[in-house]
Amino acid sequence: MNGIALIEYLIVGIMVISAILAVEWKDLLAAAVGMAAVSLFASLLFFMLQAPDVAMTEAAIGAALSAAIFIFAIKRTQRFETEEDEKPGWWVRW
Amino acid sequence: MISVYYFGSISLILIGLYAVLVKRNVLKMLIGISIMETGVNLLLISIGYVSGKSAPILSEGIGPSQAVDPIPQALVLTAIVIGVATTAMALSVAVILYEKYGTLNVEEIRRLRG
């Protein structure tokens, strides 16, 4: 395994871990930061896949603008998810 | 070596789908939708990649035979813009929902609707 492949495996691993953390964090501000990290590592992968224009657009829109509008929306609503224990059989009520 | 991109993008799509199906907060579901569309864009770009070729920009030593497929890149460039417009509209709807109902829990909103 050469160095480029090792870097690719590392970036994909960090991207998947930050996606899981962005979904699982109860603090929505931290979750928005995790989503921005997913977009940042995805833009690095776009650059390694020889698509520099898509990488620039993803870095500008995904990592900056999308996180900014999420932060504005969190500012006008509530920051934390309401702590509610996972009751068994929640799918019955849907 | 290309299969790690397929693994990562399909993992992102499945994580976003889990967030949309299981989480109760509206903003958390919108974060799941954003992660899912990032995964779809990464999958489309990695389909068009040819190993060992360079970016499709016509310059000195690069001809049309040494470049990767440019069509998925134009397609993804459109999809990113559509995705951020959809996210902005859904976030404004979420803010209006919070002002009307005082909560972001989807079960609470469904019950209060009556």
CSV table of C-alpha atoms in Angstrom, one decimal, chain A:
chain,number,residue,atom,x,y,z
A,1,MET,CA,0.0,0.0,0.0
A,2,ASN,CA,1.5,3.3,-1.0
A,3,GLY,CA,1.2,6.7,0.7
A,4,ILE,CA,-1.7,8.1,-1.4
A,5,ALA,CA,-3.9,5.1,-0.6
A,6,LEU,CA,-3.1,5.3,3.1
A,7,ILE,CA,-4.1,9.0,3.1
A,8,GLU,CA,-7.4,8.1,1.3
A,9,TYR,CA,-8.2,5.4,3.8
A,10,LEU,CA,-7.5,7.9,6.7
A,11,ILE,CA,-9.6,10.7,5.2
A,12,VAL,CA,-12.6,8.3,4.5
A,13,GLY,CA,-12.3,6.9,8.0
A,14,ILE,CA,-12.3,10.4,9.7
A,15,MET,CA,-15.2,11.4,7.5
A,16,VAL,CA,-17.4,8.5,8.4
A,17,ILE,CA,-16.6,8.9,12.1
A,18,SER,CA,-17.5,12.6,12.1
A,19,ALA,CA,-20.7,11.8,10.3
A,20,ILE,CA,-21.7,9.3,13.1
A,21,LEU,CA,-20.7,11.9,15.7
A,22,ALA,CA,-22.8,14.6,13.9
A,23,VAL,CA,-25.8,12.4,14.0
A,24,GLU,CA,-25.4,11.2,17.6
A,25,TRP,CA,-24.5,14.4,19.5
A,26,LYS,CA,-27.3,15.9,21.5
A,27,ASP,CA,-25.9,19.5,21.2
A,28,LEU,CA,-27.2,20.8,17.9
A,29,LEU,CA,-24.4,23.4,17.6
A,30,ALA,CA,-21.8,20.6,17.9
A,31,ALA,CA,-23.8,18.6,15.3
A,32,ALA,CA,-23.6,21.5,12.8
A,33,VAL,CA,-19.9,21.6,13.3
A,34,GLY,CA,-19.7,17.9,12.7
A,35,MET,CA,-21.7,18.3,9.5
A,36,ALA,CA,-19.2,21.0,8.4
A,37,ALA,CA,-16.4,18.6,9.1
A,38,VAL,CA,-18.0,16.0,6.9
A,39,SER,CA,-18.2,18.6,4.1
A,40,LEU,CA,-14.6,19.6,4.6
A,41,PHE,CA,-13.3,16.0,4.3
A,42,ALA,CA,-15.6,15.4,1.4
A,43,SER,CA,-14.1,18.4,-0.4
A,44,LEU,CA,-10.6,16.9,0.3
A,45,LEU,CA,-11.8,13.7,-1.3
A,46,PHE,CA,-13.2,15.6,-4.3
A,47,PHE,CA,-9.8,17.2,-4.8
A,48,MET,CA,-8.1,13.8,-4.6
A,49,LEU,CA,-10.6,12.4,-7.2
A,50,GLN,CA,-9.4,15.1,-9.7
A,51,ALA,CA,-12.4,17.4,-9.5
A,52,PRO,CA,-11.0,20.7,-8.3
A,53,ASP,CA,-14.1,22.8,-9.2
A,54,VAL,CA,-16.4,20.6,-7.3
A,55,ALA,CA,-14.0,20.7,-4.3
A,56,MET,CA,-14.0,24.5,-4.3
A,57,THR,CA,-17.8,24.7,-4.5
A,58,GLU,CA,-18.2,22.0,-1.7
A,59,ALA,CA,-15.7,23.8,0.5
A,60,ALA,CA,-17.4,27.2,0.1
A,61,ILE,CA,-21.0,26.0,0.3
A,62,GLY,CA,-20.9,22.9,2.4
A,63,ALA,CA,-18.4,23.9,5.0
A,64,ALA,CA,-19.2,27.6,5.3
A,65,LEU,CA,-22.6,28.6,4.0
A,66,SER,CA,-24.5,25.5,5.1
A,67,ALA,CA,-23.0,25.6,8.7
A,68,ALA,CA,-23.7,29.3,8.9
A,69,ILE,CA,-27.4,29.0,8.0
A,70,PHE,CA,-27.7,26.0,10.4
A,71,ILE,CA,-26.2,28.2,13.2
A,72,PHE,CA,-28.7,31.0,12.4
A,73,ALA,CA,-31.6,28.5,12.6
A,74,ILE,CA,-30.3,27.1,15.9
A,75,LYS,CA,-30.0,30.7,17.2
A,76,ARG,CA,-33.7,31.3,16.6
A,77,THR,CA,-34.8,27.9,18.0
A,78,GLN,CA,-33.4,25.8,20.8
A,79,ARG,CA,-29.9,24.5,21.1
A,80,PHE,CA,-30.2,21.2,22.8
A,81,GLU,CA,-32.3,18.2,21.9
A,82,THR,CA,-34.9,17.4,24.6
A,83,GLU,CA,-33.6,14.6,26.7
A,84,GLU,CA,-36.2,11.9,26.4
A,85,ASP,CA,-35.4,8.3,27.2
A,86,GLU,CA,-35.8,5.8,24.3
A,87,LYS,CA,-38.9,4.0,25.2
A,88,PRO,CA,-39.3,0.5,23.8
A,89,GLY,CA,-41.7,0.2,21.0
A,90,TRP,CA,-41.6,3.7,19.7
A,91,TRP,CA,-42.4,2.6,16.2
A,92,VAL,CA,-45.8,1.4,17.3
A,93,ARG,CA,-47.0,5.0,17.8
A,94,TRP,CA,-46.0,6.1,14.3
